[in-house]
Short mmCIF file of C-alpha atoms in Angstrom, two decimals:
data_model
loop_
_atom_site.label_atom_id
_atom_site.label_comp_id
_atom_site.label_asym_id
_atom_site.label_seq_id
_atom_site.Cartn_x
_atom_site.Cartn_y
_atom_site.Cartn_z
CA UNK P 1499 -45.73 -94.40 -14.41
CA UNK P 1500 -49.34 -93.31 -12.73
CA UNK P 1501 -49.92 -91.56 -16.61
CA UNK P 1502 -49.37 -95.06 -18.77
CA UNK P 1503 -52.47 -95.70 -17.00
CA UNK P 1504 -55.87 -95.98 -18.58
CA UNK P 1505 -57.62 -94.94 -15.21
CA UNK P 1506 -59.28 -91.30 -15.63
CA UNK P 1507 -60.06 -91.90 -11.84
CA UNK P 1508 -56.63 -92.56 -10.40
CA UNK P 1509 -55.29 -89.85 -13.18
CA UNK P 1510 -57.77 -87.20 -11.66
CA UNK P 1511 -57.02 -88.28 -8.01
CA UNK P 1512 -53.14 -87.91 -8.49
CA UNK P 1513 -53.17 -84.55 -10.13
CA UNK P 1514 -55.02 -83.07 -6.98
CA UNK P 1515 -53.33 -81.08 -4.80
CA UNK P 1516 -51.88 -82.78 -1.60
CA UNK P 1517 -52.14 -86.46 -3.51
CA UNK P 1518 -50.49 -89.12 -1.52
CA UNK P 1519 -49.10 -92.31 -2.80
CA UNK P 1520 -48.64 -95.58 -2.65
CA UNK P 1521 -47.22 -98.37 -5.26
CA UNK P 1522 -46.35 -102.02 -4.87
CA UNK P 1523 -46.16 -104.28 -7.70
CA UNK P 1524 -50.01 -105.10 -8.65
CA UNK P 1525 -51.69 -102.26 -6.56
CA UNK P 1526 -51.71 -98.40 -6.65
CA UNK P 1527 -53.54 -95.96 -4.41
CA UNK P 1528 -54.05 -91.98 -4.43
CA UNK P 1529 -55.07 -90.47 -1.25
CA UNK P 1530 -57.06 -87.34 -1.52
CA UNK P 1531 -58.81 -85.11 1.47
CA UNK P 1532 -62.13 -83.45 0.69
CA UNK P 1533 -62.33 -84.20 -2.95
CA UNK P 1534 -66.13 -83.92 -3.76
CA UNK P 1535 -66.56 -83.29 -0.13
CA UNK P 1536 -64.85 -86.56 1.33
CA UNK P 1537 -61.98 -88.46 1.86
CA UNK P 1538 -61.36 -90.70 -0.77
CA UNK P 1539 -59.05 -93.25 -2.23
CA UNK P 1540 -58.25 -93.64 -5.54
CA UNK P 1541 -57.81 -97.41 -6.08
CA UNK P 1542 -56.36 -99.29 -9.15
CA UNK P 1543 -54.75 -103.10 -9.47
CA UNK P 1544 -55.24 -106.76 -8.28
CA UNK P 1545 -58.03 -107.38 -6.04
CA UNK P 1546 -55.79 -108.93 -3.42
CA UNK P 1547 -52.67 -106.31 -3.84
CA UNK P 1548 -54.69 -104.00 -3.57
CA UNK P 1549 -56.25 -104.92 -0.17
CA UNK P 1550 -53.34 -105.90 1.02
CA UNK P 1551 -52.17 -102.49 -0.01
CA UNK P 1552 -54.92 -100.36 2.18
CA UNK P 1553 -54.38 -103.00 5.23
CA UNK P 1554 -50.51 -102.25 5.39
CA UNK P 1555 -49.46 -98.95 3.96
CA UNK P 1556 -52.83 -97.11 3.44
CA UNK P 1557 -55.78 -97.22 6.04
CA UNK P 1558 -52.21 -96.72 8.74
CA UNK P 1559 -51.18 -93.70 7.36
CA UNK P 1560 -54.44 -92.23 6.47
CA UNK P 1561 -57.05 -93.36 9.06
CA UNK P 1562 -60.57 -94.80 8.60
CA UNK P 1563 -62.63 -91.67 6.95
CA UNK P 1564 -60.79 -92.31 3.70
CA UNK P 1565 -63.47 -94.04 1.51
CA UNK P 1566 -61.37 -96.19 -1.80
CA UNK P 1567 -62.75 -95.67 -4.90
CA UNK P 1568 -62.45 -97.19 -8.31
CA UNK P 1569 -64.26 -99.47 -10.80
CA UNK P 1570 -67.03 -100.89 -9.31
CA UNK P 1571 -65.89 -104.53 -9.38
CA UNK P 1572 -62.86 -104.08 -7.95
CA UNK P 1573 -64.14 -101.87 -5.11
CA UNK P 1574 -66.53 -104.83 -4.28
CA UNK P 1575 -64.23 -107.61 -4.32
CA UNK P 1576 -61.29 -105.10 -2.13
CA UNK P 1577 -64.38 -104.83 0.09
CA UNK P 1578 -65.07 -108.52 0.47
CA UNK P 1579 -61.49 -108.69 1.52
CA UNK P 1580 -60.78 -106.71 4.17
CA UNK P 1581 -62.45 -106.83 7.60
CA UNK P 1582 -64.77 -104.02 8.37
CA UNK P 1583 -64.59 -102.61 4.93
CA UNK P 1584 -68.09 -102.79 2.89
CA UNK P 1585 -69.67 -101.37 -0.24
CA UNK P 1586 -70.93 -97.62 0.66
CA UNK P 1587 -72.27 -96.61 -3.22
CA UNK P 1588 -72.22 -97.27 -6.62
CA UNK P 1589 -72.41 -94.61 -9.22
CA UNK P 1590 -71.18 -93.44 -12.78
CA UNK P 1591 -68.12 -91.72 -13.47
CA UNK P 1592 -68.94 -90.11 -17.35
CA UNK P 1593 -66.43 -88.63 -19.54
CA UNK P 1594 -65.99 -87.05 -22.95
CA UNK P 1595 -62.86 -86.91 -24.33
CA UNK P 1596 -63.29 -83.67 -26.19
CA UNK P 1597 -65.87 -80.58 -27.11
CA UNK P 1598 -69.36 -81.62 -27.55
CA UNK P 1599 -71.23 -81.02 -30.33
CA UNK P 1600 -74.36 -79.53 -29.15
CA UNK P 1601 -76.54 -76.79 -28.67
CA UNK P 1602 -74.36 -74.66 -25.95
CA UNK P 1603 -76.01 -71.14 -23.66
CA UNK P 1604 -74.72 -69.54 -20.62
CA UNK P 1605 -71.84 -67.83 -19.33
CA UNK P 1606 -69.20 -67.93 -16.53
CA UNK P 1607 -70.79 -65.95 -13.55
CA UNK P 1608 -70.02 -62.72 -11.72
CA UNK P 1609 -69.11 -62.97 -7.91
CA UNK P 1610 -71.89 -60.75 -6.78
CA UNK P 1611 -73.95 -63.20 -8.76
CA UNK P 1612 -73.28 -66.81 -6.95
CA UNK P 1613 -75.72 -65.93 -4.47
CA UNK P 1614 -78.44 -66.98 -6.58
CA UNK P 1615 -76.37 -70.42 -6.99
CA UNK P 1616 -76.60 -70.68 -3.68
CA UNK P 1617 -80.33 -69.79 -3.25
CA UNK P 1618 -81.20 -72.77 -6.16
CA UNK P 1619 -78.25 -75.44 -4.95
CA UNK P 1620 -80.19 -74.79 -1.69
CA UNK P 1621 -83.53 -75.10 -2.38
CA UNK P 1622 -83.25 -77.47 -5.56
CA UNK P 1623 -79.88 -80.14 -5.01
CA UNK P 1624 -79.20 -79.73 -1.52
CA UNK P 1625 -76.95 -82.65 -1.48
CA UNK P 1626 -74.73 -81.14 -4.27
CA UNK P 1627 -71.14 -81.91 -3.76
CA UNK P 1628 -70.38 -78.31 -5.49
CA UNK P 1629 -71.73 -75.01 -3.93
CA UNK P 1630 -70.31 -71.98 -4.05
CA UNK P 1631 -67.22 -71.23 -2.01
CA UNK P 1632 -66.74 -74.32 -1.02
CA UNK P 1633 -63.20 -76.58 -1.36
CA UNK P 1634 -62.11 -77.17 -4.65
CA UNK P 1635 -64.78 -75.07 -6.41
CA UNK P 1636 -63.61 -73.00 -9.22
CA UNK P 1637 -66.04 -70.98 -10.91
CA UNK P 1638 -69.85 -71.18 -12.12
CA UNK P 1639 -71.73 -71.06 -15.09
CA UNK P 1640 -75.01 -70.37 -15.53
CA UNK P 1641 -78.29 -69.19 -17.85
CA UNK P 1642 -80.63 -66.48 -17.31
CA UNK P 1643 -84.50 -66.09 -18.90
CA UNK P 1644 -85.27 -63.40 -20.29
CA UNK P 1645 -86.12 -61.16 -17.15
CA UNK P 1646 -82.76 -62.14 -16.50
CA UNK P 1647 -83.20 -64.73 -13.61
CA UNK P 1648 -80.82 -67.49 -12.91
CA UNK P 1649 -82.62 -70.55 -14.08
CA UNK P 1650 -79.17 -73.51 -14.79
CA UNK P 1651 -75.95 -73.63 -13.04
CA UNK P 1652 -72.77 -76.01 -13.34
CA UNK P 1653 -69.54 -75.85 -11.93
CA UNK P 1654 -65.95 -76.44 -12.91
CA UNK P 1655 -64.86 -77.95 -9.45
CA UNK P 1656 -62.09 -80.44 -8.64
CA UNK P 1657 -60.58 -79.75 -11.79
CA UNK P 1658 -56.95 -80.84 -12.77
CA UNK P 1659 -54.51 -79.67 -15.76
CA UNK P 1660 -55.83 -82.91 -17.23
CA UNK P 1661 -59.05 -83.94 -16.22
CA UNK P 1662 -61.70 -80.84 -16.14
CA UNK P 1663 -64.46 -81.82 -14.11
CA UNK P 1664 -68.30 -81.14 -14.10
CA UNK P 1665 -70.64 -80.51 -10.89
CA UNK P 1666 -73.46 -78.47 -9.21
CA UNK P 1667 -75.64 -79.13 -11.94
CA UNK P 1668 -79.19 -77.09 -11.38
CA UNK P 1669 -82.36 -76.21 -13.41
CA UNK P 1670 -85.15 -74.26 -11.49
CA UNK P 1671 -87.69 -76.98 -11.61
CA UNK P 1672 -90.55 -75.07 -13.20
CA UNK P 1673 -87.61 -74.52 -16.29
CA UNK P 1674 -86.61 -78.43 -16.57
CA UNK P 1675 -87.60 -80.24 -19.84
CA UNK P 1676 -86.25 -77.24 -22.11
CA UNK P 1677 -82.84 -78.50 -22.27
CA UNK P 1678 -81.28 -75.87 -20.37
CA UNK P 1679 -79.02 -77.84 -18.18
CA UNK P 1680 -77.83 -79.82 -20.76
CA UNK P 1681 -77.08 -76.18 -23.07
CA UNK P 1682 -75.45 -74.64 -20.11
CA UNK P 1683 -73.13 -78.42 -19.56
CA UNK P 1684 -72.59 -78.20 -23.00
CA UNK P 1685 -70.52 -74.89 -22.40
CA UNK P 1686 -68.81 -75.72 -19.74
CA UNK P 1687 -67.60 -79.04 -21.33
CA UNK P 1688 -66.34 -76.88 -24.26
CA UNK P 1689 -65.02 -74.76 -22.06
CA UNK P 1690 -62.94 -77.08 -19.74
CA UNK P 1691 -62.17 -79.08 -22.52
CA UNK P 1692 -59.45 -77.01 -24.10
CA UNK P 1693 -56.11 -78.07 -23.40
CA UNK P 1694 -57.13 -81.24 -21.78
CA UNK P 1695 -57.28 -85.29 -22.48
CA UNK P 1696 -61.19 -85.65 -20.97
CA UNK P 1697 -63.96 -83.76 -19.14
CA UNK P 1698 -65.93 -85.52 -16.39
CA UNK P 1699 -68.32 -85.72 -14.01
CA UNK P 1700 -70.00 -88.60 -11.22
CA UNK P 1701 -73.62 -89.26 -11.51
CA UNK P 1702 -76.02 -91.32 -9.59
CA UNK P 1703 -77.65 -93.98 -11.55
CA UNK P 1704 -80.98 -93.25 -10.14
CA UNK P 1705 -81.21 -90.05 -11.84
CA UNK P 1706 -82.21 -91.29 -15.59
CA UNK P 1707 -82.77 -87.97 -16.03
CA UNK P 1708 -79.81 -86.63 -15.91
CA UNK P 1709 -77.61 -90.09 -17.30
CA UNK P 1710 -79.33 -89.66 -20.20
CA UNK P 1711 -78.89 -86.43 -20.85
CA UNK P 1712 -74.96 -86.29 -20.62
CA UNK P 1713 -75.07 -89.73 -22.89
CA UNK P 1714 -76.85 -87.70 -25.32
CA UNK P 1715 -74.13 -84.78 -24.94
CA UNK P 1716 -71.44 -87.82 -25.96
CA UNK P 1717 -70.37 -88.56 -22.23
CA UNK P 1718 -69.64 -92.30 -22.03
CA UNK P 1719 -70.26 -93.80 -18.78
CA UNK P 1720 -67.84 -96.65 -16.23
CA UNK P 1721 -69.41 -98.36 -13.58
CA UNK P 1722 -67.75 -97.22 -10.18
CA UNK P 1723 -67.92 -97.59 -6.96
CA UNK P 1724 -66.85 -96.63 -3.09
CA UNK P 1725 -66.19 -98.48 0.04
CA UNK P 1726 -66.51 -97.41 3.80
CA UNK P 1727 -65.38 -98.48 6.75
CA UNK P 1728 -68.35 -99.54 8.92
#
């Protein structure tokens, strides 16, 4: 039933391991712990089945710290309808629904090599959802100069048999401007696409930057948002 669905969100949140669900006629949730680093829930339906939904079945079982998710209007107007829940972010979930066809560099990284990852996620996207180690993170990519330094990462993290999914993205800032993140994204994409329906990732419209680089790699972009309870 959840697969007749066109909603690459609730399709990625269901194929997670430990998914919970709920169903009613008109509303559907997914309940996911630490996926990209919090608890979310993967929302999909009527405005008002849906929040009635979360009121009886979902916020119960679950508790507070689980944050729904989904398009962006239909987070808002769930949010306008239950008490205490409010708008926490909006943001971009981008998708391609098969290999890109761009200029592609890097390679899938070493174990004794993630701790230069770590030294650039660090210093350069501290507030990554990916690092290395961490829950759900698969493996890394990344591109070297030519003294062989690590200068652009990505990760496949969070990724289902379905959906692969794009995060961690880095450039050493003295390196950005050359395309380099976008090359080493455009392997990974290629990479993770194989054998699946899409390949995404969740940006944050304030970075322009980096929007408009994925466009450019053929990612198209839907409006989400997520919800809190204050």
């Amino acid at each position: 039933m959840l697969h007749d669905i066109d909603d690459p969100v609730l399709l990625w949140a269901a194929d997670q391991p430990g998914a919970r669900f709920w169903i009613r006629p008109g509303a559907m949730a997914v309940a996911c712990a630490d996926l990209c680093t919090k608890d979310r829930i993967a929302i999909h339906g009527d405005p008002a089945e849906v929040a009635a939904l979360l009121c009886d079945e979902v916020f119960p079982d679950v508790g507070p710290s689980y944050r729904p998710v989904g398009r962006e209007d239909l987070v808002a107007d769930v949010a306008a309808r239950v008490d205490g829940l409010e708008v926490a972010g909006r943001f971009a979930w981008m998708e391609v629904t098969g290999p890109v066809d761009r200029k592609q560099a890097g390679r899938w990284l070493f174990d004794d090599e993630l701790a230069q990852v770590t030294a650039m996620i660090d210093a350069y996207f501290p507030d990554s959802y990916a690092r290395p180690g961490g829950s759900g993170v698969h493996r890394w990519a990344g591109l070297h100069d030519s003294d062989g330094t690590l200068v652009a990462a990505a990760a496949d993290a969070w990724s289902t048999p379905a959906v692969g999914f794009l995060a961690g993205v880095v450039t050493h800032p003295e390196m950005r401007g050359q395309g380099l993140a976008q090359a080493v994204c455009a392997y990974v994409t290629n990479e993770l696409a194989a054998g699946r329906t899409r390949v995404a990732l969740l940006a944050d419209y304030w970075n322009v930057a980096a929007v408009t680089a994925y466009k450019s790699l053929g990612f198209d972009l839907r409006p989400l948002a997520a919800a809190k309870v204050s």
